[in-house]
Amino acid sequence: MATLNGKPVTTEDLLALALVGVGHFTSMRVDDGRIRGLPLHMERLTKDCKAVWGADLDTARVRAYVRQALDGHTQPCVVRVTVYDPRVDLGRPADAADPGVLVTVRSAGTMPPAPLRAMSVPYERDLPEVKHAGLFGALHTRRAAQLAGFDDALFIGRDALVSEGGTWNVGFIDQNGTVVWPQAPVLPGVTAALLQQRAEHRITAVTLERAKGMAAAFATNTSIGVRALAAIDDTRLPTEHPVLNHLRDTYLAIPGERP
């Protein structure tokens, strides 16, 4: 069941989100009733609410709605919190100033999933630092990659540098065993932040050529944890590496918090 401000959502409530599409969100994987990086997710929602709506967000209220939505869920799942104004108007979005909190829950897959093959695509997300609901471009590139026989898209900016994936951050392990994150306009991922707090790493510009020459590469987000990249375009990459295994184990060992 989906709820808006703690009450069952109606079709009318969802029209603005479906037809105008202005909003922001965070998705959180729930295992044994706990969420890794919960404070970081709340920080994201607070920051993005100010950026998108110019409004403050009561995270205690958000957590209460999440607890309500998770009641009775015992299997791993992903809870998504979307902040949007059901009264936002296409012609006057500046008038929208009272965002509500939509909470939805879906089942979660096994973690980590099988390695993925990524196709490089020239693309830059709008307002990349915000996890907003404008997913058309990202999903369009994902579809193009899948039609070409790949699993997802890896974005290359106008500066010819690697940035991020369709709905995930990308990281690399260089030939010295160092974890490398691209220096580019990207969404600050919660999973990436948790790993960066616990492992030595570098943030530096990564060209597509350099990416293909790495010892290993991986994708991160809340639902997949640390997922190996098996290929970038036609370049195969190892899906097993001691540092990659360490990152997986490190992430899985992070204790979650109850909402």
PDB file of C-alpha atoms in Angstrom:
ATOM      1  CA  MET A   1       0.000   0.000   0.000  1.00  0.00           C
ATOM      2  CA  ALA A   2       1.242   3.492  -0.862  1.00  0.00           C
ATOM      3  CA  THR A   3       0.619   6.332   1.579  1.00  0.00           C
ATOM      4  CA  LEU A   4       0.720  10.107   1.296  1.00  0.00           C
ATOM      5  CA  ASN A   5       1.325  11.815   4.629  1.00  0.00           C
ATOM      6  CA  GLY A   6       0.426   8.571   6.349  1.00  0.00           C
ATOM      7  CA  LYS A   7      -2.912   8.033   4.579  1.00  0.00           C
ATOM      8  CA  PRO A   8      -3.731   5.714   1.656  1.00  0.00           C
ATOM      9  CA  VAL A   9      -2.872   7.567  -1.545  1.00  0.00           C
ATOM     10  CA  THR A  10      -5.579   8.229  -4.126  1.00  0.00           C
ATOM     11  CA  THR A  11      -5.377   8.406  -7.897  1.00  0.00           C
ATOM     12  CA  GLU A  12      -6.019  12.150  -7.715  1.00  0.00           C
ATOM     13  CA  ASP A  13      -3.112  12.525  -5.262  1.00  0.00           C
ATOM     14  CA  LEU A  14      -0.771  10.925  -7.796  1.00  0.00           C
ATOM     15  CA  LEU A  15      -1.829  12.898 -10.882  1.00  0.00           C
ATOM     16  CA  ALA A  16       0.622  15.749 -10.286  1.00  0.00           C
ATOM     17  CA  LEU A  17       3.508  13.336  -9.824  1.00  0.00           C
ATOM     18  CA  ALA A  18       2.541  11.398 -12.949  1.00  0.00           C
ATOM     19  CA  LEU A  19       1.728  14.344 -15.212  1.00  0.00           C
ATOM     20  CA  VAL A  20       4.082  17.082 -13.955  1.00  0.00           C
ATOM     21  CA  GLY A  21       6.792  14.895 -12.470  1.00  0.00           C
ATOM     22  CA  VAL A  22       8.397  17.416 -10.101  1.00  0.00           C
ATOM     23  CA  GLY A  23       9.673  15.858  -6.903  1.00  0.00           C
ATOM     24  CA  HIS A  24      12.630  14.241  -5.221  1.00  0.00           C
ATOM     25  CA  PHE A  25      13.132  10.977  -3.401  1.00  0.00           C
ATOM     26  CA  THR A  26      15.384   8.533  -1.661  1.00  0.00           C
ATOM     27  CA  SER A  27      15.231   4.743  -1.734  1.00  0.00           C
ATOM     28  CA  MET A  28      16.357   2.669   1.238  1.00  0.00           C
ATOM     29  CA  ARG A  29      16.955  -1.061   1.392  1.00  0.00           C
ATOM     30  CA  VAL A  30      15.526  -2.669   4.523  1.00  0.00           C
ATOM     31  CA  ASP A  31      17.052  -5.867   5.912  1.00  0.00           C
ATOM     32  CA  ASP A  32      15.734  -7.301   9.188  1.00  0.00           C
ATOM     33  CA  GLY A  33      13.847  -4.069   9.740  1.00  0.00           C
ATOM     34  CA  ARG A  34      17.018  -1.957   9.571  1.00  0.00           C
ATOM     35  CA  ILE A  35      18.353   0.553   7.061  1.00  0.00           C
ATOM     36  CA  ARG A  36      22.047   1.166   6.399  1.00  0.00           C
ATOM     37  CA  GLY A  37      22.926   4.850   6.265  1.00  0.00           C
ATOM     38  CA  LEU A  38      19.534   6.009   7.531  1.00  0.00           C
ATOM     39  CA  PRO A  39      20.853   9.404   8.761  1.00  0.00           C
ATOM     40  CA  LEU A  40      22.413  10.036   5.346  1.00  0.00           C
ATOM     41  CA  HIS A  41      19.095   9.305   3.656  1.00  0.00           C
ATOM     42  CA  MET A  42      17.360  11.782   5.954  1.00  0.00           C
ATOM     43  CA  GLU A  43      20.062  14.370   5.239  1.00  0.00           C
ATOM     44  CA  ARG A  44      19.502  13.869   1.513  1.00  0.00           C
ATOM     45  CA  LEU A  45      15.758  14.379   1.820  1.00  0.00           C
ATOM     46  CA  THR A  46      16.243  17.511   3.916  1.00  0.00           C
ATOM     47  CA  LYS A  47      18.797  19.027   1.536  1.00  0.00           C
ATOM     48  CA  ASP A  48      16.830  18.168  -1.596  1.00  0.00           C
ATOM     49  CA  CYS A  49      13.555  19.452  -0.137  1.00  0.00           C
ATOM     50  CA  LYS A  50      15.190  22.825   0.370  1.00  0.00           C
ATOM     51  CA  ALA A  51      16.667  22.749  -3.152  1.00  0.00           C
ATOM     52  CA  VAL A  52      13.479  21.652  -4.944  1.00  0.00           C
ATOM     53  CA  TRP A  53      10.722  23.207  -2.838  1.00  0.00           C
ATOM     54  CA  GLY A  54      12.443  25.823  -0.711  1.00  0.00           C
ATOM     55  CA  ALA A  55      10.857  24.097   2.272  1.00  0.00           C
ATOM     56  CA  ASP A  56      12.000  22.462   5.477  1.00  0.00           C
ATOM     57  CA  LEU A  57      11.283  18.779   6.025  1.00  0.00           C
ATOM     58  CA  ASP A  58      10.333  17.153   9.318  1.00  0.00           C
ATOM     59  CA  THR A  59      12.438  13.972   9.222  1.00  0.00           C
ATOM     60  CA  ALA A  60      10.833  12.649  12.417  1.00  0.00           C
ATOM     61  CA  ARG A  61       7.527  12.683  10.545  1.00  0.00           C
ATOM     62  CA  VAL A  62       9.159  10.977   7.564  1.00  0.00           C
ATOM     63  CA  ARG A  63      10.529   8.219   9.777  1.00  0.00           C
ATOM     64  CA  ALA A  64       7.109   7.695  11.334  1.00  0.00           C
ATOM     65  CA  TYR A  65       5.584   7.264   7.867  1.00  0.00           C
ATOM     66  CA  VAL A  66       8.329   4.785   6.965  1.00  0.00           C
ATOM     67  CA  ARG A  67       7.707   2.761  10.133  1.00  0.00           C
ATOM     68  CA  GLN A  68       4.009   2.674   9.298  1.00  0.00           C
ATOM     69  CA  ALA A  69       4.692   1.497   5.738  1.00  0.00           C
ATOM     70  CA  LEU A  70       7.058  -1.240   6.910  1.00  0.00           C
ATOM     71  CA  ASP A  71       4.695  -2.658   9.498  1.00  0.00           C
ATOM     72  CA  GLY A  72       4.245  -6.354   8.733  1.00  0.00           C
ATOM     73  CA  HIS A  73       7.123  -6.545   6.222  1.00  0.00           C
ATOM     74  CA  THR A  74       9.535  -9.294   7.239  1.00  0.00           C
ATOM     75  CA  GLN A  75      11.401  -9.942   3.993  1.00  0.00           C
ATOM     76  CA  PRO A  76      14.102  -7.655   2.519  1.00  0.00           C
ATOM     77  CA  CYS A  77      12.460  -4.738   0.770  1.00  0.00           C
ATOM     78  CA  VAL A  78      13.127  -1.264  -0.576  1.00  0.00           C
ATOM     79  CA  VAL A  79      11.153   1.640   0.835  1.00  0.00           C
ATOM     80  CA  ARG A  80      11.020   4.788  -1.275  1.00  0.00           C
ATOM     81  CA  VAL A  81      10.194   8.207   0.128  1.00  0.00           C
ATOM     82  CA  THR A  82       9.095  10.701  -2.532  1.00  0.00           C
ATOM     83  CA  VAL A  83       8.562  14.337  -1.607  1.00  0.00           C
ATOM     84  CA  TYR A  84       6.221  16.226  -3.957  1.00  0.00           C
ATOM     85  CA  ASP A  85       3.339  18.694  -3.900  1.00  0.00           C
ATOM     86  CA  PRO A  86       0.068  17.126  -5.130  1.00  0.00           C
ATOM     87  CA  ARG A  87      -1.112  20.628  -6.074  1.00  0.00           C
ATOM     88  CA  VAL A  88       1.873  21.575  -8.233  1.00  0.00           C
ATOM     89  CA  ASP A  89       0.756  23.146 -11.516  1.00  0.00           C
ATOM     90  CA  LEU A  90       2.551  22.794 -14.837  1.00  0.00           C
ATOM     91  CA  GLY A  91       2.163  26.491 -15.575  1.00  0.00           C
ATOM     92  CA  ARG A  92       2.912  27.784 -12.077  1.00  0.00           C
ATOM     93  CA  PRO A  93       5.365  25.443 -10.341  1.00  0.00           C
ATOM     94  CA  ALA A  94       6.635  28.406  -8.310  1.00  0.00           C
ATOM     95  CA  ASP A  95       3.322  28.427  -6.433  1.00  0.00           C
ATOM     96  CA  ALA A  96       3.927  24.937  -5.012  1.00  0.00           C
ATOM     97  CA  ALA A  97       5.281  25.221  -1.481  1.00  0.00           C
ATOM     98  CA  ASP A  98       3.599  22.492   0.543  1.00  0.00           C
ATOM     99  CA  PRO A  99       5.241  19.166  -0.363  1.00  0.00           C
ATOM    100  CA  GLY A 100       3.856  15.926   0.980  1.00  0.00           C
ATOM    101  CA  VAL A 101       5.555  12.627   1.750  1.00  0.00           C
ATOM    102  CA  LEU A 102       4.701   9.613  -0.414  1.00  0.00           C
ATOM    103  CA  VAL A 103       5.950   6.248   0.889  1.00  0.00           C
ATOM    104  CA  THR A 104       5.990   3.092  -1.223  1.00  0.00           C
ATOM    105  CA  VAL A 105       7.482  -0.348  -0.612  1.00  0.00           C
ATOM    106  CA  ARG A 106       8.697  -2.991  -3.048  1.00  0.00           C
ATOM    107  CA  SER A 107      10.500  -6.294  -2.617  1.00  0.00           C
ATOM    108  CA  ALA A 108      14.309  -6.342  -2.741  1.00  0.00           C
ATOM    109  CA  GLY A 109      16.437  -8.700  -4.762  1.00  0.00           C
ATOM    110  CA  THR A 110      19.395 -10.721  -3.556  1.00  0.00           C
ATOM    111  CA  MET A 111      22.557  -8.795  -2.824  1.00  0.00           C
ATOM    112  CA  PRO A 112      24.839  -8.497  -4.626  1.00  0.00           C
ATOM    113  CA  PRO A 113      23.155  -9.245  -7.953  1.00  0.00           C
ATOM    114  CA  ALA A 114      25.010 -10.700 -10.916  1.00  0.00           C
ATOM    115  CA  PRO A 115      27.695  -8.510 -12.543  1.00  0.00           C
ATOM    116  CA  LEU A 116      26.409  -6.042 -15.108  1.00  0.00           C
ATOM    117  CA  ARG A 117      27.609  -4.995 -18.543  1.00  0.00           C
ATOM    118  CA  ALA A 118      27.516  -1.243 -19.129  1.00  0.00           C
ATOM    119  CA  MET A 119      27.402   0.688 -22.395  1.00  0.00           C
ATOM    120  CA  SER A 120      28.988   4.134 -22.384  1.00  0.00           C
ATOM    121  CA  VAL A 121      26.498   6.841 -23.368  1.00  0.00           C
ATOM    122  CA  PRO A 122      26.983  10.612 -23.702  1.00  0.00           C
ATOM    123  CA  TYR A 123      24.581  11.952 -21.065  1.00  0.00           C
ATOM    124  CA  GLU A 124      24.412  14.342 -18.109  1.00  0.00           C
ATOM    125  CA  ARG A 125      21.512  14.405 -15.660  1.00  0.00           C
ATOM    126  CA  ASP A 126      19.723  17.660 -14.876  1.00  0.00           C
ATOM    127  CA  LEU A 127      20.678  18.960 -11.414  1.00  0.00           C
ATOM    128  CA  PRO A 128      22.815  15.867 -10.784  1.00  0.00           C
ATOM    129  CA  GLU A 129      23.363  16.603  -7.076  1.00  0.00           C
ATOM    130  CA  VAL A 130      19.620  16.131  -6.402  1.00  0.00           C
ATOM    131  CA  LYS A 131      17.931  12.728  -6.441  1.00  0.00           C
ATOM    132  CA  HIS A 132      14.923  14.036  -8.327  1.00  0.00           C
ATOM    133  CA  ALA A 133      12.004  12.321  -9.993  1.00  0.00           C
ATOM    134  CA  GLY A 134      13.080  13.336 -13.503  1.00  0.00           C
ATOM    135  CA  LEU A 135      14.195   9.880 -14.620  1.00  0.00           C
ATOM    136  CA  PHE A 136      13.265  10.045 -18.309  1.00  0.00           C
ATOM    137  CA  GLY A 137      16.780  10.693 -19.594  1.00  0.00           C
ATOM    138  CA  ALA A 138      18.406   8.067 -17.396  1.00  0.00           C
ATOM    139  CA  LEU A 139      15.827   5.424 -18.275  1.00  0.00           C
ATOM    140  CA  HIS A 140      15.985   6.323 -21.958  1.00  0.00           C
ATOM    141  CA  THR A 141      19.729   5.652 -21.943  1.00  0.00           C
ATOM    142  CA  ARG A 142      19.158   2.433 -19.983  1.00  0.00           C
ATOM    143  CA  ARG A 143      16.662   1.276 -22.583  1.00  0.00           C
ATOM    144  CA  ALA A 144      19.090   2.102 -25.391  1.00  0.00           C
ATOM    145  CA  ALA A 145      21.814   0.114 -23.644  1.00  0.00           C
ATOM    146  CA  GLN A 146      19.525  -2.870 -23.147  1.00  0.00           C
ATOM    147  CA  LEU A 147      18.404  -2.796 -26.769  1.00  0.00           C
ATOM    148  CA  ALA A 148      22.101  -2.935 -27.690  1.00  0.00           C
ATOM    149  CA  GLY A 149      22.586  -6.048 -25.559  1.00  0.00           C
ATOM    150  CA  PHE A 150      23.901  -4.453 -22.373  1.00  0.00           C
ATOM    151  CA  ASP A 151      22.380  -4.197 -18.893  1.00  0.00           C
ATOM    152  CA  ASP A 152      22.643  -0.473 -18.265  1.00  0.00           C
ATOM    153  CA  ALA A 153      24.244   2.817 -19.306  1.00  0.00           C
ATOM    154  CA  LEU A 154      27.422   4.443 -18.040  1.00  0.00           C
ATOM    155  CA  PHE A 155      27.268   8.209 -18.462  1.00  0.00           C
ATOM    156  CA  ILE A 156      30.028  10.182 -20.182  1.00  0.00           C
ATOM    157  CA  GLY A 157      29.879  13.970 -19.762  1.00  0.00           C
ATOM    158  CA  ARG A 158      30.595  16.681 -22.305  1.00  0.00           C
ATOM    159  CA  ASP A 159      34.098  16.832 -20.832  1.00  0.00           C
ATOM    160  CA  ALA A 160      34.597  13.199 -21.957  1.00  0.00           C
ATOM    161  CA  LEU A 161      34.802  12.044 -18.339  1.00  0.00           C
ATOM    162  CA  VAL A 162      32.965   9.179 -16.674  1.00  0.00           C
ATOM    163  CA  SER A 163      30.370  10.326 -14.142  1.00  0.00           C
ATOM    164  CA  GLU A 164      27.793   7.759 -12.982  1.00  0.00           C
ATOM    165  CA  GLY A 165      25.444   5.033 -14.107  1.00  0.00           C
ATOM    166  CA  GLY A 166      21.738   4.942 -14.844  1.00  0.00           C
ATOM    167  CA  THR A 167      20.662   4.862 -11.197  1.00  0.00           C
ATOM    168  CA  TRP A 168      23.964   4.084  -9.510  1.00  0.00           C
ATOM    169  CA  ASN A 169      27.360   5.462  -8.643  1.00  0.00           C
ATOM    170  CA  VAL A 170      30.368   3.873 -10.294  1.00  0.00           C
ATOM    171  CA  GLY A 171      33.699   3.147  -8.660  1.00  0.00           C
ATOM    172  CA  PHE A 172      36.926   1.587  -9.856  1.00  0.00           C
ATOM    173  CA  ILE A 173      39.910  -0.312  -8.509  1.00  0.00           C
ATOM    174  CA  ASP A 174      43.146   0.727 -10.170  1.00  0.00           C
ATOM    175  CA  GLN A 175      46.145  -1.502 -10.886  1.00  0.00           C
ATOM    176  CA  ASN A 176      47.612  -0.613  -7.465  1.00  0.00           C
ATOM    177  CA  GLY A 177      44.484  -1.772  -5.660  1.00  0.00           C
ATOM    178  CA  THR A 178      43.283   1.750  -4.830  1.00  0.00           C
ATOM    179  CA  VAL A 179      39.580   2.539  -4.892  1.00  0.00           C
ATOM    180  CA  VAL A 180      38.900   5.380  -7.339  1.00  0.00           C
ATOM    181  CA  TRP A 181      35.707   7.419  -7.641  1.00  0.00           C
ATOM    182  CA  PRO A 182      35.084   9.707 -10.631  1.00  0.00           C
ATOM    183  CA  GLN A 183      35.461  13.431 -10.097  1.00  0.00           C
ATOM    184  CA  ALA A 184      32.385  14.680 -11.922  1.00  0.00           C
ATOM    185  CA  PRO A 185      28.924  16.150 -11.292  1.00  0.00           C
ATOM    186  CA  VAL A 186      27.162  13.121  -9.785  1.00  0.00           C
ATOM    187  CA  LEU A 187      24.491  12.246  -7.281  1.00  0.00           C
ATOM    188  CA  PRO A 188      26.168  11.863  -3.871  1.00  0.00           C
ATOM    189  CA  GLY A 189      25.172   8.249  -3.250  1.00  0.00           C
ATOM    190  CA  VAL A 190      24.541   6.996   0.269  1.00  0.00           C
ATOM    191  CA  THR A 191      26.135   3.608  -0.417  1.00  0.00           C
ATOM    192  CA  ALA A 192      29.196   5.280  -1.935  1.00  0.00           C
ATOM    193  CA  ALA A 193      29.442   7.605   1.069  1.00  0.00           C
ATOM    194  CA  LEU A 194      29.288   4.689   3.510  1.00  0.00           C
ATOM    195  CA  LEU A 195      32.106   2.948   1.651  1.00  0.00           C
ATOM    196  CA  GLN A 196      34.184   6.118   1.466  1.00  0.00           C
ATOM    197  CA  GLN A 197      33.930   6.453   5.246  1.00  0.00           C
ATOM    198  CA  ARG A 198      35.378   2.976   5.716  1.00  0.00           C
ATOM    199  CA  ALA A 199      37.963   2.449   2.973  1.00  0.00           C
ATOM    200  CA  GLU A 200      40.875   4.415   1.553  1.00  0.00           C
ATOM    201  CA  HIS A 201      39.996   5.964  -1.766  1.00  0.00           C
ATOM    202  CA  ARG A 202      40.774   8.686  -4.278  1.00  0.00           C
ATOM    203  CA  ILE A 203      38.433  10.967  -6.185  1.00  0.00           C
ATOM    204  CA  THR A 204      39.880  11.906  -9.551  1.00  0.00           C
ATOM    205  CA  ALA A 205      38.929  12.490 -13.172  1.00  0.00           C
ATOM    206  CA  VAL A 206      38.381   9.221 -15.048  1.00  0.00           C
ATOM    207  CA  THR A 207      38.302   9.075 -18.839  1.00  0.00           C
ATOM    208  CA  LEU A 208      36.487   6.255 -20.599  1.00  0.00           C
ATOM    209  CA  GLU A 209      39.835   4.853 -21.747  1.00  0.00           C
ATOM    210  CA  ARG A 210      41.154   4.873 -18.200  1.00  0.00           C
ATOM    211  CA  ALA A 211      37.974   3.260 -16.919  1.00  0.00           C
ATOM    212  CA  LYS A 212      38.411   0.385 -19.338  1.00  0.00           C
ATOM    213  CA  GLY A 213      41.980  -0.114 -18.135  1.00  0.00           C
ATOM    214  CA  MET A 214      41.096  -0.490 -14.461  1.00  0.00           C
ATOM    215  CA  ALA A 215      41.675  -3.705 -12.541  1.00  0.00           C
ATOM    216  CA  ALA A 216      37.961  -3.830 -11.691  1.00  0.00           C
ATOM    217  CA  ALA A 217      34.865  -1.651 -11.622  1.00  0.00           C
ATOM    218  CA  PHE A 218      31.668  -1.703  -9.598  1.00  0.00           C
ATOM    219  CA  ALA A 219      28.277  -0.066  -9.212  1.00  0.00           C
ATOM    220  CA  THR A 220      26.755   0.986  -5.907  1.00  0.00           C
ATOM    221  CA  ASN A 221      23.325   1.918  -4.662  1.00  0.00           C
ATOM    222  CA  THR A 222      21.058   0.999  -1.784  1.00  0.00           C
ATOM    223  CA  SER A 223      19.341  -1.931  -3.455  1.00  0.00           C
ATOM    224  CA  ILE A 224      22.423  -3.635  -4.938  1.00  0.00           C
ATOM    225  CA  GLY A 225      25.176  -2.789  -2.459  1.00  0.00           C
ATOM    226  CA  VAL A 226      28.402  -3.360  -4.380  1.00  0.00           C
ATOM    227  CA  ARG A 227      27.841  -4.899  -7.840  1.00  0.00           C
ATOM    228  CA  ALA A 228      30.720  -5.778 -10.134  1.00  0.00           C
ATOM    229  CA  LEU A 229      30.883  -4.495 -13.704  1.00  0.00           C
ATOM    230  CA  ALA A 230      31.682  -7.332 -16.092  1.00  0.00           C
ATOM    231  CA  ALA A 231      32.250  -5.038 -19.069  1.00  0.00           C
ATOM    232  CA  ILE A 232      32.278  -1.467 -20.299  1.00  0.00           C
ATOM    233  CA  ASP A 233      31.322  -1.488 -23.958  1.00  0.00           C
ATOM    234  CA  ASP A 234      33.311  -4.345 -25.515  1.00  0.00           C
ATOM    235  CA  THR A 235      36.026  -4.298 -22.837  1.00  0.00           C
ATOM    236  CA  ARG A 236      35.712  -7.126 -20.358  1.00  0.00           C
ATOM    237  CA  LEU A 237      36.561  -6.486 -16.712  1.00  0.00           C
ATOM    238  CA  PRO A 238      37.347  -8.965 -13.913  1.00  0.00           C
ATOM    239  CA  THR A 239      34.385  -9.522 -11.617  1.00  0.00           C
ATOM    240  CA  GLU A 240      36.506 -10.899  -8.781  1.00  0.00           C
ATOM    241  CA  HIS A 241      39.205  -8.876  -7.028  1.00  0.00           C
ATOM    242  CA  PRO A 242      40.380  -8.873  -3.372  1.00  0.00           C
ATOM    243  CA  VAL A 243      39.518  -5.190  -2.948  1.00  0.00           C
ATOM    244  CA  LEU A 244      36.116  -5.698  -4.539  1.00  0.00           C
ATOM    245  CA  ASN A 245      35.422  -8.574  -2.155  1.00  0.00           C
ATOM    246  CA  HIS A 246      36.535  -6.390   0.752  1.00  0.00           C
ATOM    247  CA  LEU A 247      34.159  -3.610  -0.305  1.00  0.00           C
ATOM    248  CA  ARG A 248      31.265  -6.065  -0.514  1.00  0.00           C
ATOM    249  CA  ASP A 249      32.021  -7.475   2.935  1.00  0.00           C
ATOM    250  CA  THR A 250      32.523  -4.007   4.398  1.00  0.00           C
ATOM    251  CA  TYR A 251      29.161  -2.815   3.150  1.00  0.00           C
ATOM    252  CA  LEU A 252      27.275  -5.883   4.331  1.00  0.00           C
ATOM    253  CA  ALA A 253      28.863  -5.538   7.783  1.00  0.00           C
ATOM    254  CA  ILE A 254      27.563  -1.991   8.265  1.00  0.00           C
ATOM    255  CA  PRO A 255      24.871  -2.102  10.954  1.00  0.00           C
ATOM    256  CA  GLY A 256      21.515  -0.708   9.967  1.00  0.00           C
ATOM    257  CA  GLU A 257      19.211   1.449  12.043  1.00  0.00           C
ATOM    258  CA  ARG A 258      15.511   1.134  12.669  1.00  0.00           C
ATOM    259  CA  PRO A 259      13.517   4.023  11.215  1.00  0.00           C
TER     260      PRO A 259
END
